[in-house]
Amino acid sequence: MNHHSLICRLGPGDTATVKPSRSDSKLTEVSFVDGDHRLGYGLGQALDQLRELGLHPSERTIDLALLAAALTAADTRISRSTESQNAWTREIDLCLPVAEPKLWEGLAPLIITTLNFLTGDRWGVRFRARPNGLTALAPAPTKLRTATADSVCLFSGGLDSFIGAIDLLADGKAPMLVSHYWDGITSTHQTYCADVIAKRFPKQRFHHLRARVGFPNDLVDGSAGENTLRGRSFLFFALAAMAADALGVGLIHVPENGLISLNVPLDPTRLGALSTRTTHPFYMARFDEILAGLGLPIRLENRYRFQTKGMMAKNCADVGLLKREARHTMSCSSPAKARWAKDEDARQPKHCGHCVPCLIRRAAMVEGLGADDTSYQIPDLRAKVLDSAKAEGAHVRGFQIALSRLAKKPARARLDIHRPGPLTDNPGDLAAYEKVYVDGLQEVGRLLKGVRARPR
């Protein structure tokens, strides 16, 4: 195992000595500010868009976004396979310059708890004062404010966020949509879906903040990239908080179905690598505590936490629009893997059709809309016996195992929902979480009826 320290710098004038917590730590320095005092790696892009709308976020939310960007750099560029003993748990320190180091140091234990839960790693966070001359990183607006919004809504380009935006606008709300991306596939789907919604609601002008946040592959010497990306929602939430702060609104909508939000592991081998916690209730509650600790009157809300994906589709405020355009949303965990297809015609990025998000999507489309015209790498799950030793059948088999275990002992559901993490913040919600877990599994079970997956 290699211990890593990612040291954030704010431009060439930031030369303060930063001593790592361990003498054997591998140091990586990343400068987030260019010669014009503009934040890089996508953060400046987001700030420029806010400035064009006459908006000015506080330095606290900029520091939160900087923390999130540093987390993203470490999470995506420090390999689990080569930098940890168990091919999963890494040890990483983040060292950041902030406007109010005492405030942030007081929040360090909470931040560490939040990040450890989110990614399954062992994090350390250390804060120091910004260098002289950089008391303000937010560019002052040069135009009068033109943005009006009553909330912020995460907009990933996926089916859930598409439904979330439609429902808000159909209800007469005025959200600002916030997106981040790194690859062109995600960007294309976000842009298309936002344009479709804008055409559907021409009288309700809304703004779409988009930031391309990512880091070069060779950022960390001796380490290949990492594709598990467990920390991505911290960046999403931080960008949304920066937008909400600039707008002066207190609500961030996080549209996510309850089955994915809980993400109970399908079998005992999936607690780490195959179980994300990006919108888990425990994690969202801790992020809310970070916002409160920063004195920000902003909170996260997932109004769909007790709905399956199929329920979300069925109850969408504009089912007609959803039926026409759902195929243009992207739910797959890794659509770029299509480039390895043997058939040249199949190499265009698309849903694989067999990962956990794809299976939940396929079930939801049939359940909620009655049909699914999405293009999948495996268009028909029943066309052959799927090999569970390969990606094509691994998750299908996982769902079948989970459904079989639940059928044999239905009462286990009330225990299973706690396996990804504690649900102690709102104990009155336990029955609803149990129900959405069972309903979600059964929704996928109806999709998989007749699908054969060879045991490993």
Tab-separated table of N, CA, C and O in Angstrom, residues 50-166:
chain	number	residue	atom	x	y	z
A	50	LEU	N	-21.596	31.658	-13.766
A	50	LEU	CA	-22.334	32.369	-12.718
A	50	LEU	C	-22.148	33.874	-12.865
A	50	LEU	O	-23.100	34.655	-12.718
A	51	ARG	N	-20.936	34.296	-13.147
A	51	ARG	CA	-20.665	35.730	-13.301
A	51	ARG	C	-21.459	36.312	-14.459
A	51	ARG	O	-21.984	37.430	-14.366
A	52	GLU	N	-21.592	35.553	-15.561
A	52	GLU	CA	-22.363	36.031	-16.712
A	52	GLU	C	-23.832	36.246	-16.364
A	52	GLU	O	-24.525	37.025	-17.007
A	53	LEU	N	-24.281	35.555	-15.340
A	53	LEU	CA	-25.669	35.705	-14.884
A	53	LEU	C	-25.794	36.733	-13.763
A	53	LEU	O	-26.869	36.907	-13.185
A	54	GLY	N	-24.680	37.388	-13.461
A	54	GLY	CA	-24.697	38.384	-12.402
A	54	GLY	C	-24.674	37.783	-11.006
A	54	GLY	O	-25.114	38.429	-10.047
A	55	LEU	N	-24.155	36.571	-10.888
A	55	LEU	CA	-24.168	35.861	-9.610
A	55	LEU	C	-22.769	35.768	-9.015
A	55	LEU	O	-21.771	35.656	-9.746
A	56	HIS	N	-22.713	35.776	-7.694
A	56	HIS	CA	-21.422	35.819	-6.993
A	56	HIS	C	-21.476	34.899	-5.765
A	56	HIS	O	-22.040	35.270	-4.746
A	57	PRO	N	-20.891	33.698	-5.847
A	57	PRO	CA	-20.917	32.793	-4.693
A	57	PRO	C	-19.941	33.239	-3.616
A	57	PRO	O	-19.003	33.996	-3.873
A	58	SER	N	-20.159	32.741	-2.414
A	58	SER	CA	-19.255	33.070	-1.309
A	58	SER	C	-17.957	32.287	-1.423
A	58	SER	O	-17.873	31.258	-2.107
A	59	GLU	N	-16.931	32.768	-0.721
A	59	GLU	CA	-15.647	32.079	-0.726
A	59	GLU	C	-15.758	30.715	-0.043
A	59	GLU	O	-15.004	29.796	-0.357
A	60	ARG	N	-16.700	30.560	0.871
A	60	ARG	CA	-16.857	29.268	1.530
A	60	ARG	C	-17.306	28.191	0.549
A	60	ARG	O	-16.823	27.049	0.604
A	61	THR	N	-18.229	28.534	-0.325
A	61	THR	CA	-18.675	27.512	-1.283
A	61	THR	C	-17.622	27.285	-2.362
A	61	THR	O	-17.549	26.188	-2.922
A	62	ILE	N	-16.805	28.289	-2.636
A	62	ILE	CA	-15.693	28.066	-3.567
A	62	ILE	C	-14.684	27.110	-2.950
A	62	ILE	O	-14.170	26.200	-3.616
A	63	ASP	N	-14.394	27.291	-1.658
A	63	ASP	CA	-13.489	26.361	-0.985
A	63	ASP	C	-14.078	24.950	-0.939
A	63	ASP	O	-13.347	23.958	-1.041
A	64	LEU	N	-15.394	24.832	-0.785
A	64	LEU	CA	-16.051	23.524	-0.818
A	64	LEU	C	-15.885	22.887	-2.199
A	64	LEU	O	-15.596	21.687	-2.315
A	65	ALA	N	-16.035	23.691	-3.244
A	65	ALA	CA	-15.847	23.178	-4.605
A	65	ALA	C	-14.393	22.779	-4.842
A	65	ALA	O	-14.106	21.797	-5.535
A	66	LEU	N	-13.454	23.541	-4.266
A	66	LEU	CA	-12.036	23.206	-4.392
A	66	LEU	C	-11.742	21.874	-3.692
A	66	LEU	O	-11.005	21.033	-4.225
A	67	LEU	N	-12.321	21.678	-2.509
A	67	LEU	CA	-12.176	20.399	-1.819
A	67	LEU	C	-12.729	19.265	-2.678
A	67	LEU	O	-12.110	18.199	-2.799
A	68	ALA	N	-13.886	19.486	-3.269
A	68	ALA	CA	-14.514	18.462	-4.112
A	68	ALA	C	-13.664	18.158	-5.336
A	68	ALA	O	-13.551	16.994	-5.759
A	69	ALA	N	-13.060	19.189	-5.929
A	69	ALA	CA	-12.201	18.966	-7.094
A	69	ALA	C	-10.947	18.185	-6.711
A	69	ALA	O	-10.498	17.297	-7.451
A	70	ALA	N	-10.375	18.510	-5.551
A	70	ALA	CA	-9.201	17.769	-5.078
A	70	ALA	C	-9.562	16.309	-4.825
A	70	ALA	O	-8.803	15.389	-5.166
A	71	LEU	N	-10.723	16.084	-4.224
A	71	LEU	CA	-11.210	14.720	-4.019
A	71	LEU	C	-11.350	13.997	-5.352
A	71	LEU	O	-10.949	12.831	-5.498
A	72	THR	N	-11.899	14.676	-6.345
A	72	THR	CA	-12.079	14.081	-7.670
A	72	THR	C	-10.744	13.717	-8.294
A	72	THR	O	-10.594	12.645	-8.894
A	73	ALA	N	-9.759	14.605	-8.153
A	73	ALA	CA	-8.425	14.326	-8.691
A	73	ALA	C	-7.843	13.062	-8.075
A	73	ALA	O	-7.335	12.176	-8.774
A	74	ALA	N	-7.925	12.972	-6.739
A	74	ALA	CA	-7.373	11.798	-6.068
A	74	ALA	C	-8.169	10.539	-6.400
A	74	ALA	O	-7.595	9.470	-6.673
A	75	ASP	N	-9.485	10.651	-6.393
A	75	ASP	CA	-10.349	9.498	-6.596
A	75	ASP	C	-10.212	8.913	-7.991
A	75	ASP	O	-10.310	7.699	-8.175
A	76	THR	N	-9.982	9.756	-8.986
A	76	THR	CA	-9.928	9.290	-10.367
A	76	THR	C	-8.524	9.011	-10.877
A	76	THR	O	-8.371	8.395	-11.932
A	77	ARG	N	-7.502	9.426	-10.135
A	77	ARG	CA	-6.133	9.282	-10.632
A	77	ARG	C	-5.213	8.466	-9.735
A	77	ARG	O	-4.047	8.275	-10.057
A	78	ILE	N	-5.717	7.968	-8.611
A	78	ILE	CA	-4.943	7.076	-7.753
A	78	ILE	C	-5.573	5.693	-7.832
A	78	ILE	O	-6.700	5.479	-7.386
A	79	SER	N	-4.846	4.766	-8.421
A	79	SER	CA	-5.387	3.436	-8.712
A	79	SER	C	-5.615	2.628	-7.439
A	79	SER	O	-4.764	2.584	-6.548
A	80	ARG	N	-6.769	1.993	-7.373
A	80	ARG	CA	-7.030	1.087	-6.254
A	80	ARG	C	-6.199	-0.191	-6.382
A	80	ARG	O	-5.718	-0.735	-5.388
A	81	SER	N	-6.043	-0.687	-7.583
A	81	SER	CA	-5.382	-1.979	-7.777
A	81	SER	C	-3.903	-1.939	-7.439
A	81	SER	O	-3.360	-2.922	-6.915
A	82	THR	N	-3.223	-0.819	-7.702
A	82	THR	CA	-1.782	-0.753	-7.458
A	82	THR	C	-1.402	0.008	-6.192
A	82	THR	O	-0.287	-0.136	-5.704
A	83	GLU	N	-2.312	0.815	-5.640
A	83	GLU	CA	-1.961	1.686	-4.518
A	83	GLU	C	-2.578	1.260	-3.197
A	83	GLU	O	-2.503	1.988	-2.212
A	84	SER	N	-3.234	0.102	-3.157
A	84	SER	CA	-3.826	-0.390	-1.910
A	84	SER	C	-3.483	-1.866	-1.736
A	84	SER	O	-3.176	-2.564	-2.706
A	85	GLN	N	-3.557	-2.345	-0.502
A	85	GLN	CA	-3.211	-3.733	-0.225
A	85	GLN	C	-4.309	-4.696	-0.652
A	85	GLN	O	-4.028	-5.838	-1.009
A	86	ASN	N	-5.540	-4.228	-0.595
A	86	ASN	CA	-6.665	-5.124	-0.899
A	86	ASN	C	-7.343	-4.791	-2.217
A	86	ASN	O	-8.472	-5.205	-2.455
A	87	ALA	N	-6.672	-4.028	-3.081
A	87	ALA	CA	-7.204	-3.626	-4.392
A	87	ALA	C	-8.442	-2.763	-4.257
A	87	ALA	O	-9.219	-2.638	-5.200
A	88	TRP	N	-8.647	-2.163	-3.072
A	88	TRP	CA	-9.777	-1.263	-2.915
A	88	TRP	C	-9.462	-0.065	-2.028
A	88	TRP	O	-9.535	1.071	-2.467
A	89	THR	N	-9.109	-0.280	-0.762
A	89	THR	CA	-9.012	0.798	0.216
A	89	THR	C	-7.684	1.543	0.096
A	89	THR	O	-6.620	0.999	0.400
A	90	ARG	N	-7.748	2.804	-0.320
A	90	ARG	CA	-6.566	3.652	-0.434
A	90	ARG	C	-6.439	4.547	0.795
A	90	ARG	O	-7.408	4.779	1.516
A	91	GLU	N	-5.237	5.054	1.035
A	91	GLU	CA	-4.992	6.013	2.104
A	91	GLU	C	-4.519	7.319	1.464
A	91	GLU	O	-3.451	7.358	0.847
A	92	ILE	N	-5.337	8.364	1.604
A	92	ILE	CA	-5.091	9.609	0.868
A	92	ILE	C	-5.332	10.803	1.780
A	92	ILE	O	-6.358	10.877	2.463
A	93	ASP	N	-4.386	11.737	1.773
A	93	ASP	CA	-4.571	13.023	2.439
A	93	ASP	C	-4.804	14.108	1.391
A	93	ASP	O	-4.148	14.113	0.337
A	94	LEU	N	-5.719	15.015	1.691
A	94	LEU	CA	-5.947	16.191	0.863
A	94	LEU	C	-5.505	17.413	1.665
A	94	LEU	O	-5.949	17.599	2.797
A	95	CYS	N	-4.627	18.218	1.091
A	95	CYS	CA	-4.089	19.398	1.781
A	95	CYS	C	-4.491	20.632	0.981
A	95	CYS	O	-4.022	20.813	-0.155
A	96	LEU	N	-5.352	21.472	1.564
A	96	LEU	CA	-5.939	22.583	0.804
A	96	LEU	C	-5.730	23.930	1.477
A	96	LEU	O	-5.844	24.042	2.702
A	97	PRO	N	-5.507	24.975	0.653
A	97	PRO	CA	-5.541	26.356	1.160
A	97	PRO	C	-6.969	26.879	1.101
A	97	PRO	O	-7.655	26.740	0.086
A	98	VAL	N	-7.451	27.452	2.186
A	98	VAL	CA	-8.832	27.940	2.263
A	98	VAL	C	-8.844	29.330	2.892
A	98	VAL	O	-7.877	29.764	3.526
A	99	ALA	N	-9.964	30.020	2.720
A	99	ALA	CA	-10.080	31.384	3.237
A	99	ALA	C	-10.180	31.416	4.759
A	99	ALA	O	-9.730	32.365	5.399
A	100	GLU	N	-10.783	30.379	5.349
A	100	GLU	CA	-10.995	30.341	6.803
A	100	GLU	C	-10.516	29.001	7.362
A	100	GLU	O	-11.323	28.109	7.645
A	101	PRO	N	-9.224	28.828	7.533
A	101	PRO	CA	-8.697	27.513	7.930
A	101	PRO	C	-9.230	27.004	9.266
A	101	PRO	O	-9.453	25.803	9.424
A	102	LYS	N	-9.463	27.875	10.250
A	102	LYS	CA	-9.970	27.412	11.544
A	102	LYS	C	-11.368	26.814	11.409
A	102	LYS	O	-11.687	25.797	12.041
A	103	LEU	N	-12.203	27.446	10.610
A	103	LEU	CA	-13.543	26.920	10.365
A	103	LEU	C	-13.464	25.531	9.757
A	103	LEU	O	-14.160	24.596	10.191
A	104	TRP	N	-12.618	25.367	8.758
A	104	TRP	CA	-12.510	24.092	8.058
A	104	TRP	C	-11.860	23.021	8.932
A	104	TRP	O	-12.261	21.854	8.871
A	105	GLU	N	-10.883	23.404	9.738
A	105	GLU	CA	-10.262	22.422	10.630
A	105	GLU	C	-11.283	21.866	11.613
A	105	GLU	O	-11.252	20.687	11.966
A	106	GLY	N	-12.212	22.711	12.057
A	106	GLY	CA	-13.254	22.242	12.958
A	106	GLY	C	-14.184	21.244	12.307
A	106	GLY	O	-14.788	20.395	12.997
A	107	LEU	N	-14.312	21.322	10.976
A	107	LEU	CA	-15.187	20.407	10.242
A	107	LEU	C	-14.454	19.163	9.740
A	107	LEU	O	-15.086	18.261	9.174
A	108	ALA	N	-13.140	19.106	9.931
A	108	ALA	CA	-12.338	18.013	9.371
A	108	ALA	C	-12.842	16.629	9.787
A	108	ALA	O	-12.961	15.735	8.936
A	109	PRO	N	-13.152	16.372	11.075
A	109	PRO	CA	-13.646	15.027	11.434
A	109	PRO	C	-14.921	14.638	10.692
A	109	PRO	O	-15.072	13.486	10.259
A	110	LEU	N	-15.846	15.594	10.548
A	110	LEU	CA	-17.080	15.317	9.826
A	110	LEU	C	-16.800	15.053	8.345
A	110	LEU	O	-17.383	14.136	7.747
A	111	ILE	N	-15.913	15.825	7.759
A	111	ILE	CA	-15.571	15.634	6.351
A	111	ILE	C	-14.937	14.264	6.139
A	111	ILE	O	-15.256	13.546	5.177
A	112	ILE	N	-14.048	13.865	7.049
A	112	ILE	CA	-13.399	12.560	6.936
A	112	ILE	C	-14.421	11.436	7.039
A	112	ILE	O	-14.405	10.479	6.252
A	113	THR	N	-15.338	11.539	7.991
A	113	THR	CA	-16.406	10.530	8.119
A	113	THR	C	-17.212	10.429	6.831
A	113	THR	O	-17.527	9.334	6.353
A	114	THR	N	-17.529	11.583	6.256
A	114	THR	CA	-18.336	11.626	5.036
A	114	THR	C	-17.608	10.979	3.867
A	114	THR	O	-18.176	10.149	3.135
A	115	LEU	N	-16.341	11.335	3.684
A	115	LEU	CA	-15.575	10.807	2.549
A	115	LEU	C	-15.272	9.325	2.717
A	115	LEU	O	-15.320	8.567	1.738
A	116	ASN	N	-14.930	8.902	3.935
A	116	ASN	CA	-14.664	7.480	4.162
A	116	ASN	C	-15.883	6.632	3.816
A	116	ASN	O	-15.776	5.571	3.191
A	117	PHE	N	-17.056	7.102	4.227
A	117	PHE	CA	-18.284	6.368	3.928
A	117	PHE	C	-18.560	6.355	2.430
A	117	PHE	O	-18.953	5.326	1.865
A	118	LEU	N	-18.350	7.471	1.791
A	118	LEU	CA	-18.690	7.609	0.375
A	118	LEU	C	-17.838	6.721	-0.511
A	118	LEU	O	-18.355	6.056	-1.415
A	119	THR	N	-16.532	6.700	-0.296
A	119	THR	CA	-15.631	6.026	-1.241
A	119	THR	C	-15.050	4.715	-0.732
A	119	THR	O	-14.491	3.956	-1.515
A	120	GLY	N	-15.139	4.450	0.586
A	120	GLY	CA	-14.542	3.235	1.122
A	120	GLY	C	-13.054	3.331	1.326
A	120	GLY	O	-12.377	2.313	1.535
A	121	ASP	N	-12.498	4.546	1.287
A	121	ASP	CA	-11.077	4.766	1.499
A	121	ASP	C	-10.828	5.348	2.888
A	121	ASP	O	-11.759	5.574	3.668
A	122	ARG	N	-9.561	5.608	3.215
A	122	ARG	CA	-9.188	6.264	4.458
A	122	ARG	C	-8.608	7.623	4.105
A	122	ARG	O	-7.498	7.724	3.592
A	123	TRP	N	-9.394	8.648	4.386
A	123	TRP	CA	-9.029	9.994	3.993
A	123	TRP	C	-8.493	10.798	5.177
A	123	TRP	O	-8.865	10.561	6.327
A	124	GLY	N	-7.642	11.735	4.847
A	124	GLY	CA	-7.240	12.765	5.782
A	124	GLY	C	-7.435	14.102	5.104
A	124	GLY	O	-7.257	14.210	3.874
A	125	VAL	N	-7.840	15.123	5.825
A	125	VAL	CA	-7.980	16.458	5.237
A	125	VAL	C	-7.257	17.457	6.138
A	125	VAL	O	-7.408	17.429	7.364
A	126	ARG	N	-6.483	18.300	5.522
A	126	ARG	CA	-5.717	19.301	6.253
A	126	ARG	C	-5.861	20.632	5.539
A	126	ARG	O	-5.857	20.693	4.298
A	127	PHE	N	-5.986	21.695	6.319
A	127	PHE	CA	-6.261	23.015	5.749
A	127	PHE	C	-5.223	24.029	6.218
A	127	PHE	O	-4.704	23.951	7.337
A	128	ARG	N	-4.938	24.961	5.342
A	128	ARG	CA	-4.030	26.064	5.641
A	128	ARG	C	-4.603	27.335	5.036
A	128	ARG	O	-5.563	27.293	4.258
A	129	ALA	N	-4.034	28.456	5.397
A	129	ALA	CA	-4.524	29.727	4.873
A	129	ALA	C	-4.139	29.891	3.404
A	129	ALA	O	-3.091	29.414	2.956
A	130	ARG	N	-4.989	30.566	2.672
A	130	ARG	CA	-4.636	30.919	1.296
A	130	ARG	C	-3.423	31.844	1.281
A	130	ARG	O	-3.184	32.585	2.241
A	131	PRO	N	-2.667	31.824	0.193
A	131	PRO	CA	-1.528	32.754	0.103
A	131	PRO	C	-2.007	34.194	0.023
A	131	PRO	O	-3.153	34.475	-0.355
A	132	ASN	N	-1.128	35.118	0.379
A	132	ASN	CA	-1.455	36.538	0.321
A	132	ASN	C	-1.878	36.942	-1.092
A	132	ASN	O	-1.308	36.488	-2.078
A	133	GLY	N	-2.899	37.789	-1.164
A	133	GLY	CA	-3.370	38.278	-2.459
A	133	GLY	C	-4.462	37.450	-3.076
A	133	GLY	O	-4.953	37.782	-4.160
A	134	LEU	N	-4.847	36.366	-2.414
A	134	LEU	CA	-5.907	35.515	-2.956
A	134	LEU	C	-7.044	35.378	-1.950
A	134	LEU	O	-7.537	34.290	-1.672
A	135	THR	N	-7.449	36.480	-1.389
A	135	THR	CA	-8.565	36.450	-0.441
A	135	THR	C	-9.888	36.195	-1.144
A	135	THR	O	-10.844	35.727	-0.532
A	136	ALA	N	-9.957	36.513	-2.440
A	136	ALA	CA	-11.194	36.314	-3.203
A	136	ALA	C	-10.889	35.569	-4.495
A	136	ALA	O	-10.053	36.008	-5.293
A	137	LEU	N	-11.536	34.430	-4.694
A	137	LEU	CA	-11.370	33.650	-5.919
A	137	LEU	C	-12.577	33.762	-6.841
A	137	LEU	O	-12.512	33.357	-7.991
A	138	ALA	N	-13.682	34.293	-6.326
A	138	ALA	CA	-14.875	34.459	-7.155
A	138	ALA	C	-14.775	35.766	-7.932
A	138	ALA	O	-14.654	36.840	-7.331
A	139	PRO	N	-14.805	35.711	-9.261
A	139	PRO	CA	-14.756	36.949	-10.034
A	139	PRO	C	-16.017	37.776	-9.824
A	139	PRO	O	-17.128	37.248	-9.796
A	140	ALA	N	-15.841	39.070	-9.641
A	140	ALA	CA	-16.990	39.951	-9.415
A	140	ALA	C	-17.827	40.059	-10.683
A	140	ALA	O	-17.290	40.179	-11.790
A	141	PRO	N	-19.144	39.999	-10.558
A	141	PRO	CA	-20.003	40.128	-11.740
A	141	PRO	C	-19.818	41.488	-12.410
A	141	PRO	O	-19.625	42.503	-11.742
A	142	THR	N	-19.871	41.491	-13.717
A	142	THR	CA	-19.780	42.729	-14.482
A	142	THR	C	-21.118	43.104	-15.111
A	142	THR	O	-21.203	44.097	-15.813
A	143	LYS	N	-22.140	42.274	-14.838
A	143	LYS	CA	-23.463	42.512	-15.390
A	143	LYS	C	-24.495	42.460	-14.275
A	143	LYS	O	-24.253	41.894	-13.206
A	144	LEU	N	-25.636	43.062	-14.529
A	144	LEU	CA	-26.726	42.946	-13.576
A	144	LEU	C	-27.240	41.511	-13.540
A	144	LEU	O	-27.138	40.780	-14.528
A	145	ARG	N	-27.791	41.126	-12.415
A	145	ARG	CA	-28.287	39.769	-12.265
A	145	ARG	C	-29.442	39.497	-13.223
A	145	ARG	O	-30.409	40.263	-13.278
A	146	THR	N	-29.327	38.415	-13.961
A	146	THR	CA	-30.391	38.012	-14.896
A	146	THR	C	-30.976	36.659	-14.546
A	146	THR	O	-31.938	36.220	-15.185
A	147	ALA	N	-30.394	35.964	-13.564
A	147	ALA	CA	-30.855	34.625	-13.216
A	147	ALA	C	-31.881	34.673	-12.106
A	147	ALA	O	-31.693	35.344	-11.094
A	148	THR	N	-32.980	33.979	-12.306
A	148	THR	CA	-33.983	33.800	-11.269
A	148	THR	C	-34.235	32.307	-11.134
A	148	THR	O	-34.465	31.618	-12.124
A	149	ALA	N	-34.193	31.815	-9.922
A	149	ALA	CA	-34.432	30.394	-9.673
A	149	ALA	C	-34.933	30.239	-8.249
A	149	ALA	O	-34.597	31.036	-7.369
A	150	ASP	N	-35.747	29.216	-8.026
A	150	ASP	CA	-36.229	28.959	-6.676
A	150	ASP	C	-35.550	27.755	-6.045
A	150	ASP	O	-35.787	27.430	-4.882
A	151	SER	N	-34.700	27.064	-6.825
A	151	SER	CA	-33.982	25.905	-6.314
A	151	SER	C	-32.901	25.530	-7.316
A	151	SER	O	-32.796	26.117	-8.397
A	152	VAL	N	-32.124	24.541	-6.944
A	152	VAL	CA	-31.125	23.956	-7.838
A	152	VAL	C	-31.478	22.480	-7.995
A	152	VAL	O	-31.929	21.836	-7.044
A	153	CYS	N	-31.278	21.934	-9.193
A	153	CYS	CA	-31.567	20.524	-9.445
A	153	CYS	C	-30.379	19.878	-10.151
A	153	CYS	O	-29.917	20.389	-11.176
A	154	LEU	N	-29.886	18.788	-9.596
A	154	LEU	CA	-28.811	18.054	-10.258
A	154	LEU	C	-29.320	17.492	-11.580
A	154	LEU	O	-30.433	16.990	-11.666
A	155	PHE	N	-28.468	17.575	-12.598
A	155	PHE	CA	-28.886	17.177	-13.939
A	155	PHE	C	-27.734	16.413	-14.588
A	155	PHE	O	-26.828	16.991	-15.179
A	156	SER	N	-27.784	15.094	-14.470
A	156	SER	CA	-26.671	14.255	-14.905
A	156	SER	C	-26.769	13.827	-16.359
A	156	SER	O	-25.784	13.364	-16.930
A	157	GLY	N	-27.950	13.933	-16.945
A	157	GLY	CA	-28.186	13.374	-18.270
A	157	GLY	C	-28.804	11.995	-18.205
A	157	GLY	O	-29.072	11.378	-19.226
A	158	GLY	N	-29.044	11.503	-16.976
A	158	GLY	CA	-29.681	10.206	-16.794
A	158	GLY	C	-31.191	10.311	-16.742
A	158	GLY	O	-31.766	11.401	-16.707
A	159	LEU	N	-31.837	9.160	-16.693
A	159	LEU	CA	-33.300	9.112	-16.720
A	159	LEU	C	-33.905	9.774	-15.480
A	159	LEU	O	-34.879	10.516	-15.580
A	160	ASP	N	-33.343	9.504	-14.301
A	160	ASP	CA	-33.910	10.059	-13.069
A	160	ASP	C	-33.847	11.585	-13.057
A	160	ASP	O	-34.819	12.253	-12.689
A	161	SER	N	-32.707	12.150	-13.438
A	161	SER	CA	-32.589	13.610	-13.409
A	161	SER	C	-33.459	14.251	-14.483
A	161	SER	O	-33.966	15.369	-14.302
A	162	PHE	N	-33.661	13.556	-15.601
A	162	PHE	CA	-34.556	14.039	-16.656
A	162	PHE	C	-35.987	14.138	-16.110
A	162	PHE	O	-36.675	15.150	-16.280
A	163	ILE	N	-36.422	13.082	-15.421
A	163	ILE	CA	-37.749	13.086	-14.803
A	163	ILE	C	-37.830	14.177	-13.743
A	163	ILE	O	-38.831	14.909	-13.647
A	164	GLY	N	-36.794	14.311	-12.938
A	164	GLY	CA	-36.792	15.325	-11.886
A	164	GLY	C	-36.980	16.722	-12.423
A	164	GLY	O	-37.766	17.520	-11.876
A	165	ALA	N	-36.262	17.056	-13.506
A	165	ALA	CA	-36.380	18.386	-14.102
A	165	ALA	C	-37.771	18.593	-14.709
A	165	ALA	O	-38.373	19.666	-14.562
A	166	ILE	N	-38.271	17.575	-15.413
A	166	ILE	CA	-39.616	17.676	-16.009
A	166	ILE	C	-40.658	17.932	-14.927
A	166	ILE	O	-41.516	18.815	-15.054
